Tab-separated table of C-alpha atoms and ligand atoms in Angstrom:
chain	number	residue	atom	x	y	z
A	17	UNK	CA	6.223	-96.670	11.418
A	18	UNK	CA	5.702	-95.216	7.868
A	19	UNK	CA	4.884	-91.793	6.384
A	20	UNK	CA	1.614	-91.878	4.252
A	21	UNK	CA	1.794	-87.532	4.606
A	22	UNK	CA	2.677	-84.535	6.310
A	23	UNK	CA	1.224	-81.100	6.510
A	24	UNK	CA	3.196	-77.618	6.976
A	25	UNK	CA	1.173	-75.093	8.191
A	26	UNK	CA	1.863	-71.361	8.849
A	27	UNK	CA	0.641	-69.686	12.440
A	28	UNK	CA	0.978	-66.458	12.943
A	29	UNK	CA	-0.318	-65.167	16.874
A	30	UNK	CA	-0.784	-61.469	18.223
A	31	UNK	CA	1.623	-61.612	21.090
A	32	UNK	CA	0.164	-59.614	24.018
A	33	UNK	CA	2.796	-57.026	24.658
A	34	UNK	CA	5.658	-56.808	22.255
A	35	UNK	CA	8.569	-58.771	22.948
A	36	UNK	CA	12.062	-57.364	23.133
A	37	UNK	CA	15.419	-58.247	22.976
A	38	UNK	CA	18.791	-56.836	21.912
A	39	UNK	CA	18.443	-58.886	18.696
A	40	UNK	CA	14.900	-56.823	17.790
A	41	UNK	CA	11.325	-56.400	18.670
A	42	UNK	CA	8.548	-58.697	17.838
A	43	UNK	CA	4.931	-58.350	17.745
A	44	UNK	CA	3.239	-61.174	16.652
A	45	UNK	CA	4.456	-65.683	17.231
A	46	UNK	CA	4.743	-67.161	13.525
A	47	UNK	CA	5.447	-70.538	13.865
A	48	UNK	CA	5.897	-73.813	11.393
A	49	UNK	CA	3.958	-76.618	12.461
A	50	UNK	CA	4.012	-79.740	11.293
A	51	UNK	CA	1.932	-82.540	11.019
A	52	UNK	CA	3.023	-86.020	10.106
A	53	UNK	CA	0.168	-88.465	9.215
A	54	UNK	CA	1.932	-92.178	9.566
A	55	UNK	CA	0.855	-95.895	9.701
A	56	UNK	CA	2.190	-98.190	12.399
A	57	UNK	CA	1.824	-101.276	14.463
A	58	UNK	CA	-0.166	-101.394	17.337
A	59	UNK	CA	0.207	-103.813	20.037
A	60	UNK	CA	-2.070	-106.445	19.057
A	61	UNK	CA	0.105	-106.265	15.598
A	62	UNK	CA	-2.476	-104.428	13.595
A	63	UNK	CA	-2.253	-101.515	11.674
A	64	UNK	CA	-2.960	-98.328	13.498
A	65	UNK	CA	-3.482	-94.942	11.829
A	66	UNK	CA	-1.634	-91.827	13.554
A	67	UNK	CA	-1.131	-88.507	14.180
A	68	UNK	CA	1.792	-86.477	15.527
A	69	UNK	CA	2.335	-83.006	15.481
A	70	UNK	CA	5.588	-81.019	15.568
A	71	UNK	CA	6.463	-77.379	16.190
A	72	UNK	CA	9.674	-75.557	14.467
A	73	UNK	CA	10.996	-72.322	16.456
A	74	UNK	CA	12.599	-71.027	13.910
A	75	UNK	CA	12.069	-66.659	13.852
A	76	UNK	CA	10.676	-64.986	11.006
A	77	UNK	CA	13.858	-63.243	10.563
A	78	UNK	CA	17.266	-65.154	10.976
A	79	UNK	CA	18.501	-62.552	13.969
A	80	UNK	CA	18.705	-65.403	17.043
A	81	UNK	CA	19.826	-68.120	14.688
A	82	UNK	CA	21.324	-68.614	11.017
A	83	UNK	CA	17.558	-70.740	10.431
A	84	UNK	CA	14.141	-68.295	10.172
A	85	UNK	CA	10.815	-70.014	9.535
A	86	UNK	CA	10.292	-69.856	5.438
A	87	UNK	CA	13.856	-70.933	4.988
A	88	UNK	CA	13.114	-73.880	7.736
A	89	UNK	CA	9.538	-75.083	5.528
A	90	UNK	CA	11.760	-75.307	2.391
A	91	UNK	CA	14.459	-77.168	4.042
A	92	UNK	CA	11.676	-79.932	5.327
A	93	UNK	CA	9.901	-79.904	2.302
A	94	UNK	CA	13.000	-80.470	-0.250
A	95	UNK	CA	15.398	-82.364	1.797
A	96	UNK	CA	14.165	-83.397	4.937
A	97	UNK	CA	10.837	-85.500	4.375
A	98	UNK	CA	12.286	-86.598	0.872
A	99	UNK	CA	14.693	-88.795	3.102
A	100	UNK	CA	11.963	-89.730	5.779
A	101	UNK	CA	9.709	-90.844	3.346
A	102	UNK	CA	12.542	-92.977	1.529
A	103	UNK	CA	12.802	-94.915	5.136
A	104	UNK	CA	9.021	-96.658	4.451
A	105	UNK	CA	8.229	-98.890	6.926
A	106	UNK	CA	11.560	-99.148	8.683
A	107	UNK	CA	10.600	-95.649	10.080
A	108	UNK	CA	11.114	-94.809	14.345
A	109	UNK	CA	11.919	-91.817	16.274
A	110	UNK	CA	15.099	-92.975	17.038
A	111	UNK	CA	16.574	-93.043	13.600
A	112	UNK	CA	14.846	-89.508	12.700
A	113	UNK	CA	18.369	-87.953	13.527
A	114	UNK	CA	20.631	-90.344	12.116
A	115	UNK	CA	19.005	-90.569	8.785
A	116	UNK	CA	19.056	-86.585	8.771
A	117	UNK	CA	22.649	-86.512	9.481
A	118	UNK	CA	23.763	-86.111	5.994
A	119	UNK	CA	21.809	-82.430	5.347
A	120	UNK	CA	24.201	-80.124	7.338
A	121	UNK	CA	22.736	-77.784	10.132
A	122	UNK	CA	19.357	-76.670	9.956
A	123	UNK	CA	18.262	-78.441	13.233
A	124	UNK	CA	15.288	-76.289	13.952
A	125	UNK	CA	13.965	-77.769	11.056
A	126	UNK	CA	15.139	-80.966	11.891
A	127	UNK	CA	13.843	-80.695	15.398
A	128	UNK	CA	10.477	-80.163	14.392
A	129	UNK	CA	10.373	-83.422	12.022
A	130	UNK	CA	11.468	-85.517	14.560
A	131	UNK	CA	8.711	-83.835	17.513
A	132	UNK	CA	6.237	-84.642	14.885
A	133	UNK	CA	7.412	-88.442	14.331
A	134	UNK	CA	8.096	-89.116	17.756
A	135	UNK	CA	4.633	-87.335	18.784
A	136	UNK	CA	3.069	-90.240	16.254
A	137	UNK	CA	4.869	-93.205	18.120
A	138	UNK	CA	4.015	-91.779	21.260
A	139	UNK	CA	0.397	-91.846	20.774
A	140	UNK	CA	0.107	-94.922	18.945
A	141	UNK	CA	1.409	-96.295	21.534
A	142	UNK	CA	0.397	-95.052	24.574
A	143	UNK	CA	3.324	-93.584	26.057
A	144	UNK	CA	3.447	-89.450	26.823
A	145	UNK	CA	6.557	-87.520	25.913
A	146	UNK	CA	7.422	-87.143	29.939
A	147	UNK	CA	7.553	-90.787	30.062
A	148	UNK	CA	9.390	-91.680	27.009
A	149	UNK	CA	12.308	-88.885	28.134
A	150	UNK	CA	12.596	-89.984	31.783
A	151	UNK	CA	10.913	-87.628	33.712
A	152	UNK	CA	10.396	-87.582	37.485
A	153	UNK	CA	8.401	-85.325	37.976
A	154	UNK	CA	4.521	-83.705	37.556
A	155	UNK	CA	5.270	-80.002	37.766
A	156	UNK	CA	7.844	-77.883	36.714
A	157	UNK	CA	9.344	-74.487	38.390
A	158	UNK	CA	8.094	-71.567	36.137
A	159	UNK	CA	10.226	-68.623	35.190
A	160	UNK	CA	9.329	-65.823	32.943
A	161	UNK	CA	11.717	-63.947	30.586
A	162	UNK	CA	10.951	-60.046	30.593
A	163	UNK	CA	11.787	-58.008	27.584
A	164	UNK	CA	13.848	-54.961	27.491
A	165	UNK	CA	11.025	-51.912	28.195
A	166	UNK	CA	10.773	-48.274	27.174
A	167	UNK	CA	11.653	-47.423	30.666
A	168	UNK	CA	12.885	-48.637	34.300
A	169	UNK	CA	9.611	-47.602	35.824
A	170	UNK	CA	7.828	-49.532	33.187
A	171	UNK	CA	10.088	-52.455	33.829
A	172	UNK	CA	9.047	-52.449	37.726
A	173	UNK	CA	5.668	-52.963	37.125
A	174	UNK	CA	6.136	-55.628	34.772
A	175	UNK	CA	8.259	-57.483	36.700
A	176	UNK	CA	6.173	-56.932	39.966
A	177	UNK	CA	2.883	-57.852	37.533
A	178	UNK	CA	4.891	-61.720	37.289
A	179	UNK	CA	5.754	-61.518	40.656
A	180	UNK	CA	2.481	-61.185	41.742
A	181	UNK	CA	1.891	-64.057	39.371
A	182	UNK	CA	3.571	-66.819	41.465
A	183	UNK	CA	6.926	-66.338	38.959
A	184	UNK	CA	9.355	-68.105	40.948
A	185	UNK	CA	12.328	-66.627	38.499
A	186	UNK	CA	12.672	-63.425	36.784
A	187	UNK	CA	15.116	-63.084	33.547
A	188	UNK	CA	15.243	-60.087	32.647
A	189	UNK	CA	16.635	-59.340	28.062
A	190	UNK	CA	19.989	-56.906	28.314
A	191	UNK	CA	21.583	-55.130	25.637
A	192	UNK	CA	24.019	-52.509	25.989
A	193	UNK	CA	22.571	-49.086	27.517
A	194	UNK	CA	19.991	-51.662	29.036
A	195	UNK	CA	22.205	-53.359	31.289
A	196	UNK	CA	23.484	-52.508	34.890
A	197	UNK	CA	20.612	-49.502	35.718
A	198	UNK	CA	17.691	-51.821	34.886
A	199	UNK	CA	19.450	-54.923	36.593
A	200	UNK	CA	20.184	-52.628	40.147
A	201	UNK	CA	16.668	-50.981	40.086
A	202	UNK	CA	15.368	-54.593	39.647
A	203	UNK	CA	17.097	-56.469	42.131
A	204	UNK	CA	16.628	-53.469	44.913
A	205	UNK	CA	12.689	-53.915	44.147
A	206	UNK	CA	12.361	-57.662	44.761
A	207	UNK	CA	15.200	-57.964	47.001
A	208	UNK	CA	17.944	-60.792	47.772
A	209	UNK	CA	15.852	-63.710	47.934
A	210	UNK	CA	14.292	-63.612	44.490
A	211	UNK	CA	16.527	-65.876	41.463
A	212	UNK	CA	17.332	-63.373	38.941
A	213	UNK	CA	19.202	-63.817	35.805
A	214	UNK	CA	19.826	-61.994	32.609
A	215	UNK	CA	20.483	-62.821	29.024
A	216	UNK	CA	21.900	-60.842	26.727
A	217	UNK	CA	21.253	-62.970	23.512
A	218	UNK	CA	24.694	-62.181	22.384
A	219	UNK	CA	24.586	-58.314	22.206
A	220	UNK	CA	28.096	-57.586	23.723
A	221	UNK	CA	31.938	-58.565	22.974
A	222	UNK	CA	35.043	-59.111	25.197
A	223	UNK	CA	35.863	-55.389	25.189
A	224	UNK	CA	32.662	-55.278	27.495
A	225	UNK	CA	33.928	-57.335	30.737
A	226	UNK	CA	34.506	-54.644	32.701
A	227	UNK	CA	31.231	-53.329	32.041
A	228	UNK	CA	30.038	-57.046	32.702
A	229	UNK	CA	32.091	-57.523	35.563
A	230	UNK	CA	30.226	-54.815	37.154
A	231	UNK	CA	27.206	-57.319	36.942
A	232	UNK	CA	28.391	-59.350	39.442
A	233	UNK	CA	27.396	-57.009	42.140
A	234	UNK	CA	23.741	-58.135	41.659
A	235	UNK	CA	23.676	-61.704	43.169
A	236	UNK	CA	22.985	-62.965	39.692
A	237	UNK	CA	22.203	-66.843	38.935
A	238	UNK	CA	23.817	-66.959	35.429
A	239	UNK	CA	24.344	-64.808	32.546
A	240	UNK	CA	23.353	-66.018	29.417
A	241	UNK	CA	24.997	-65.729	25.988
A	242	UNK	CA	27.098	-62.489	26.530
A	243	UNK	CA	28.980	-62.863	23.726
A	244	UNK	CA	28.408	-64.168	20.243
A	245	UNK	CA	27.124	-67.673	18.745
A	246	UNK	CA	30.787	-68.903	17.727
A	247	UNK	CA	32.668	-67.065	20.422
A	248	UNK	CA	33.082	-70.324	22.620
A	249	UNK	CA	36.443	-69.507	23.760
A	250	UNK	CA	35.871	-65.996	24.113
A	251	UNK	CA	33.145	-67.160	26.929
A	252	UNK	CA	35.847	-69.090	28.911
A	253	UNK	CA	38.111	-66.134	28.965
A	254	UNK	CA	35.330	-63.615	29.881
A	255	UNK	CA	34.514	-66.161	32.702
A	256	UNK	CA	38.165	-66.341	34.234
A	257	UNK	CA	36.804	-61.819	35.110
A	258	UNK	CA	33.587	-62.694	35.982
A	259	UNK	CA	32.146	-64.303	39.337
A	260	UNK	CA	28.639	-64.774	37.579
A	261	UNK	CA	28.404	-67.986	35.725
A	262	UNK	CA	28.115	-67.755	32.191
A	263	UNK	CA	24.893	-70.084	30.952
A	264	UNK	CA	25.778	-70.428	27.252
A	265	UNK	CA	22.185	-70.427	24.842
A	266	UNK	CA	23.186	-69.810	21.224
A	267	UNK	CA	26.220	-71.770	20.927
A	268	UNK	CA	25.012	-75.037	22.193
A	269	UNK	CA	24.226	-76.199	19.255
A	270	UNK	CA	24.791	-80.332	19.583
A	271	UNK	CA	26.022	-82.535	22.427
A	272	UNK	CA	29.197	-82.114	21.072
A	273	UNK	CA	29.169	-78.264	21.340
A	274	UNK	CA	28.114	-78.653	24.585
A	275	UNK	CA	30.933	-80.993	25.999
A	276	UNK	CA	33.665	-78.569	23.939
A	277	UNK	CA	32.230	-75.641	25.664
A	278	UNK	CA	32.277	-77.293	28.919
A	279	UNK	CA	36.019	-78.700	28.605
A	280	UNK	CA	37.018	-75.351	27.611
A	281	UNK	CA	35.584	-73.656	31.163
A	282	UNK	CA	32.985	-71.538	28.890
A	283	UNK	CA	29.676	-72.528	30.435
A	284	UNK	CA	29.095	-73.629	33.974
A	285	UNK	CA	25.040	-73.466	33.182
A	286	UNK	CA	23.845	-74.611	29.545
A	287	UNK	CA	19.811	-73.505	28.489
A	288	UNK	CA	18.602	-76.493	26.835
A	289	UNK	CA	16.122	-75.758	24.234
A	290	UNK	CA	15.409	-79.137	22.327
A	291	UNK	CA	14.636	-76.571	18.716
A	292	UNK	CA	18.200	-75.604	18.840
A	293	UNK	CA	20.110	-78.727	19.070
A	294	UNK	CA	18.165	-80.794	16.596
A	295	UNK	CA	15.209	-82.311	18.792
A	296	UNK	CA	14.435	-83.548	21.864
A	297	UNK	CA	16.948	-86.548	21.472
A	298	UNK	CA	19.608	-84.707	21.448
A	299	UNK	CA	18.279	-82.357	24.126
A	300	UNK	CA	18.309	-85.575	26.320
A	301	UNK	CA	21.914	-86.244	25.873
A	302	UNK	CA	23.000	-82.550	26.385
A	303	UNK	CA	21.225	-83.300	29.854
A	304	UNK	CA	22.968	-86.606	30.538
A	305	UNK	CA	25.937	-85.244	29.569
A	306	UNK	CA	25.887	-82.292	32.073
A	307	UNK	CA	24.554	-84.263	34.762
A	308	UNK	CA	27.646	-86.510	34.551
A	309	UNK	CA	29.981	-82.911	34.385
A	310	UNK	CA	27.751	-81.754	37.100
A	311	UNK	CA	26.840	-79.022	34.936
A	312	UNK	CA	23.009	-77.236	35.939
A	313	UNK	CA	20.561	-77.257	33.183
A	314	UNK	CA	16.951	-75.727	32.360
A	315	UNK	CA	15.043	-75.144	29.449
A	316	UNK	CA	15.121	-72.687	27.427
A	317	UNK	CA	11.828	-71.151	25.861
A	318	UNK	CA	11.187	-69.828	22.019
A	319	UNK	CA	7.339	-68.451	22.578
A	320	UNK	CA	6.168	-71.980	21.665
A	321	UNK	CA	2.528	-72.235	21.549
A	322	UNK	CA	0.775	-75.077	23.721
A	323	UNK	CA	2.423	-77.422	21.575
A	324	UNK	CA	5.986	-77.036	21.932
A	325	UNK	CA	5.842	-75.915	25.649
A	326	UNK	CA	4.362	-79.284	26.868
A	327	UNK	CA	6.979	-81.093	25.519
A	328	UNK	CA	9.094	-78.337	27.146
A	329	UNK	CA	7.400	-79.111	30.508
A	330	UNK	CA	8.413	-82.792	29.801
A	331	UNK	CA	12.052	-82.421	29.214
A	332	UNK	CA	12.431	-79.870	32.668
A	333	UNK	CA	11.226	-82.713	34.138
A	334	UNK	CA	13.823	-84.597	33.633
A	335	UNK	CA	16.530	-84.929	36.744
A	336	UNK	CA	18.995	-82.748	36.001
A	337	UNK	CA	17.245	-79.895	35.284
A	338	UNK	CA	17.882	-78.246	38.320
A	339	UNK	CA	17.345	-74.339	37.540
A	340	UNK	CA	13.573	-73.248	36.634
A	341	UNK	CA	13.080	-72.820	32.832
A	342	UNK	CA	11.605	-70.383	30.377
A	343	UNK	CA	8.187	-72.135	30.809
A	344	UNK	CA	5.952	-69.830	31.826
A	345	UNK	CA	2.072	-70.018	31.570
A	346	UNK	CA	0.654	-69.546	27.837
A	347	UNK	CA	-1.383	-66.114	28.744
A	348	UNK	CA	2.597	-64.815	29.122
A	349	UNK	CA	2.574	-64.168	25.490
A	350	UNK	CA	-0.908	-65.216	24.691
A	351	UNK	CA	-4.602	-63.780	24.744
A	352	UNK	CA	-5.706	-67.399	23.730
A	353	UNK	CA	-3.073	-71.140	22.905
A	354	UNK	CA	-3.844	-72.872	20.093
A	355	UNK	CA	-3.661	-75.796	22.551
A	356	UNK	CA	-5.948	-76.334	26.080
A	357	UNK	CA	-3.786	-73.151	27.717
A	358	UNK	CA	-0.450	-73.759	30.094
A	359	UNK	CA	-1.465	-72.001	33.488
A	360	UNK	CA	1.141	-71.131	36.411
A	361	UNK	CA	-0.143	-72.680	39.565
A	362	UNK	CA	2.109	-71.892	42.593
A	363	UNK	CA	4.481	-70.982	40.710
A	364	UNK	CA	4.283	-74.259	38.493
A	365	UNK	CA	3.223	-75.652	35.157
A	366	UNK	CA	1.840	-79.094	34.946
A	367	UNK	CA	3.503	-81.992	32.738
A	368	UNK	CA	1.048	-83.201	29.963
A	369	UNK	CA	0.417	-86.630	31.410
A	370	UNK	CA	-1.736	-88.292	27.738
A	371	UNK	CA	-0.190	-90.056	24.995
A	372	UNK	CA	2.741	-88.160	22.834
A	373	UNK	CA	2.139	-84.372	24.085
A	374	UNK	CA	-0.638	-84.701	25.955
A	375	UNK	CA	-2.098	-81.737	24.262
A	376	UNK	CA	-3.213	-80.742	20.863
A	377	UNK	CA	-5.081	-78.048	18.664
A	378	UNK	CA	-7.978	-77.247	19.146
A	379	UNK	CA	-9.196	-77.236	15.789
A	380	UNK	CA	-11.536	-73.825	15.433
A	381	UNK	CA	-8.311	-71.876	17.192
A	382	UNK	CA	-5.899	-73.215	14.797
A	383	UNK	CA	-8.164	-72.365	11.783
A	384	UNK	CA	-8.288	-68.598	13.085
A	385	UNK	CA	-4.724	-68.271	13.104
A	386	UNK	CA	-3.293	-70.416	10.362
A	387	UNK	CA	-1.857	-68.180	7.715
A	388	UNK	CA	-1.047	-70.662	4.681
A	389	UNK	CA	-0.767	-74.874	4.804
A	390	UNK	CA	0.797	-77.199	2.645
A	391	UNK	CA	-0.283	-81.143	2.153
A	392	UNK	CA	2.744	-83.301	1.530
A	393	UNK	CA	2.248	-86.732	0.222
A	394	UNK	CA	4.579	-89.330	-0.178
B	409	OSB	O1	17.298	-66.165	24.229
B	409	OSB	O2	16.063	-67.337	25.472
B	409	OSB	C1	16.188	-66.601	24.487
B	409	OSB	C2	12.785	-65.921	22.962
B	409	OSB	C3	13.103	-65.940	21.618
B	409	OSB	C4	14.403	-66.129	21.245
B	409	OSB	C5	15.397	-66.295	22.199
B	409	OSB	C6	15.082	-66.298	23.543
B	409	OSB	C7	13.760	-66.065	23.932
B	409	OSB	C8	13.324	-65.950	25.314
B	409	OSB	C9	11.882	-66.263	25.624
B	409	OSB	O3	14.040	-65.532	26.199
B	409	OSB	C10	11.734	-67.535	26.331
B	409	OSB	C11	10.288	-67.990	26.435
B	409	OSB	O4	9.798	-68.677	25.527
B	409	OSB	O5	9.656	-67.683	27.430
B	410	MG	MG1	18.701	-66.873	25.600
């Protein structure tokens, strides 16, 4: 496959309700897309002309992650794509993350590039993104991540609003002074029987496991990222107090920070979310390798718009992913998707079955909320 051009274009989307964690509060989704245009073989041999679109979840602000979204477009512009298009012809998915391996970090960015590319094979040829990864199955479990509210009441009917949805799991953002009052008040209101979790998107340190500890009462699934990004081996002390397991997010960066973190005893979950570890490659391998420690994965969300959360549905549908993700409908955060809209059915979102994603932009939509774009050429 080759290059000929790609486009980066600025979204920005009204969320609903505002979104908040312990990190901060957000109001509206801006999001990177991009678009590679590329050339490639069909299979008669001739040339084919193709299309594949890729979404970056970098924030507007670097608060989750060292990478925000303006900082992400500059990366792909002046270092990323530079080196794609310097591959001509000899272009494929596969090597996307090899041949990036010399800029350091910045996988969101890198994520995106390689979504895009692999998007373009995809359709060229046929294949959708569920069947290129390995899924096995046509629906995913659907879970729904609640923000931290202005009060507990408030909370209630939120949660009982998802509930009532056909939610089949409830996560509900901590940070401390939002933490064991919300947590009890929730789990008397739906009961036992309903999978609860909570993530805490780094907000406390190892002074807190008592306070932690205390969480334990609740019949938790996991807790995710207590502690902070690089505190690996401060998670597998805070799990020798804890009976919860800890379900790291932020520091699984890479396979390889995933197989130190589970040698060390600091994860017994791991969130998957294919932006953070450089693609959906690499999210792949994260999943083989827990399913050979017999580690539980799911997939982790980052508001994408109709885009990113089909290929979500694809990856959760993948064996190992055992626990139900962050893939909730798209009216969860939005009034209208950019893409044909995600919906929960019995408490389940359908895997995009077409070629590549399955799903695109609906062109009129993504005119209304595009902010700026950008034509590369090569
Ligand atoms: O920690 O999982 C997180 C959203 C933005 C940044 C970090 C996180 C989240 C979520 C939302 O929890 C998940 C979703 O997309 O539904
Ligand atoms: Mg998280």
């Amino acid at each position: 496959m080759k290059i000929t051009g790609v486009e980066l274009r600025i979204i920005r989307m009204p969320l609903k309700s505002p979104f908040t964690t312990s990190f901060g509060t957000e109001y509206d989704k801006v999001a990177l897309l991009v678009t590679v245009h590329a050339q490639t073989r069909g299979p008669d041999g001739d040339l084919v002309e193709t299309v594949g679109w890729g979404e970056c979840v970098a924030m507007e602000e670097p608060l989750y992650s060292a990478e925000y979204l303006t900082g992400a477009a500059e990366v792909i512009r002046r270092f990323l794509l530079p080196i794609l298009f310097a591959a001509g012809d000899t272009l494929s998915s596969e090597k996307v993350g090899h041949l990036l391996t010399p800029v350091v970090g910045h996988r969101m960015a890198k994520a995106a590039v390689e979504m895009a590319v692999l998007d373009a094979e995809l359709r060229a040829r046929g294949v959708s993104f569920a069947e290129h990864l390995g899924a096995v199955r046509d629906r995913v479990p659907s879970g729904v991540s609640v923000g931290i509210q202005d009060s507990i009441p408030e909370l209630l009917d939120v949660v009982d609003g998802y509930l009532a949805q056909g939610y089949v799991r409830i996560k509900l953002k901590i940070r401390p002074g939002w933490d064991l009052a919300p947590v009890r008040a929730v789990r008397e209101r739906i009961g036992d029987d309903v999978l609860l979790q909570v993530d805490a998107n780094a907000a406390y340190t190892l002074v807190d496991a008592q306070l932690l500890r205390r969480l334990d009462e609740f019949g938790l699934l996991l807790i995710e990222q207590p502690l902070g990004e690089d505190d690996i081996r401060q998670h597998a002390e805070l799990a020798k107090l804890l009976s919860t397991p800890i379900c790291l997010d932020e520091s699984i960066v890479s396979a390889k920070a995933a197989a130190d973190a589970i040698m060390l005893g600091a994860t017994s979950v791991i969130n998957i979310k294919p932006g953070r570890v450089g693609g959906y490659l690499e999210a792949r391998r994260i999943h083989d390798l827990c399913v050979a420690h017999g580690i539980a994965v799911w997939c982790g969300g980052m508001l994408e718009t109709g885009l990113g959360r089909g290929a979500n549905a694809a990856l959760a549908a993948l064996p190992g992913f055992t626990l139900p993700g962050d893939i909730s409908g798209s009216d969860r955060f939005y009034a209208q998707d950019i893409t044909r809209p995600f919906v929960v059915q019995d408490g389940h979102v359908a895997v995009p079955t077409g070629p590549g994603l399955g799903v695109e932009p609906i062109p009129e939509i993504l005119a209304a909320v595009t902010v700026t774009t950008e034509w590369i050429p090569v």
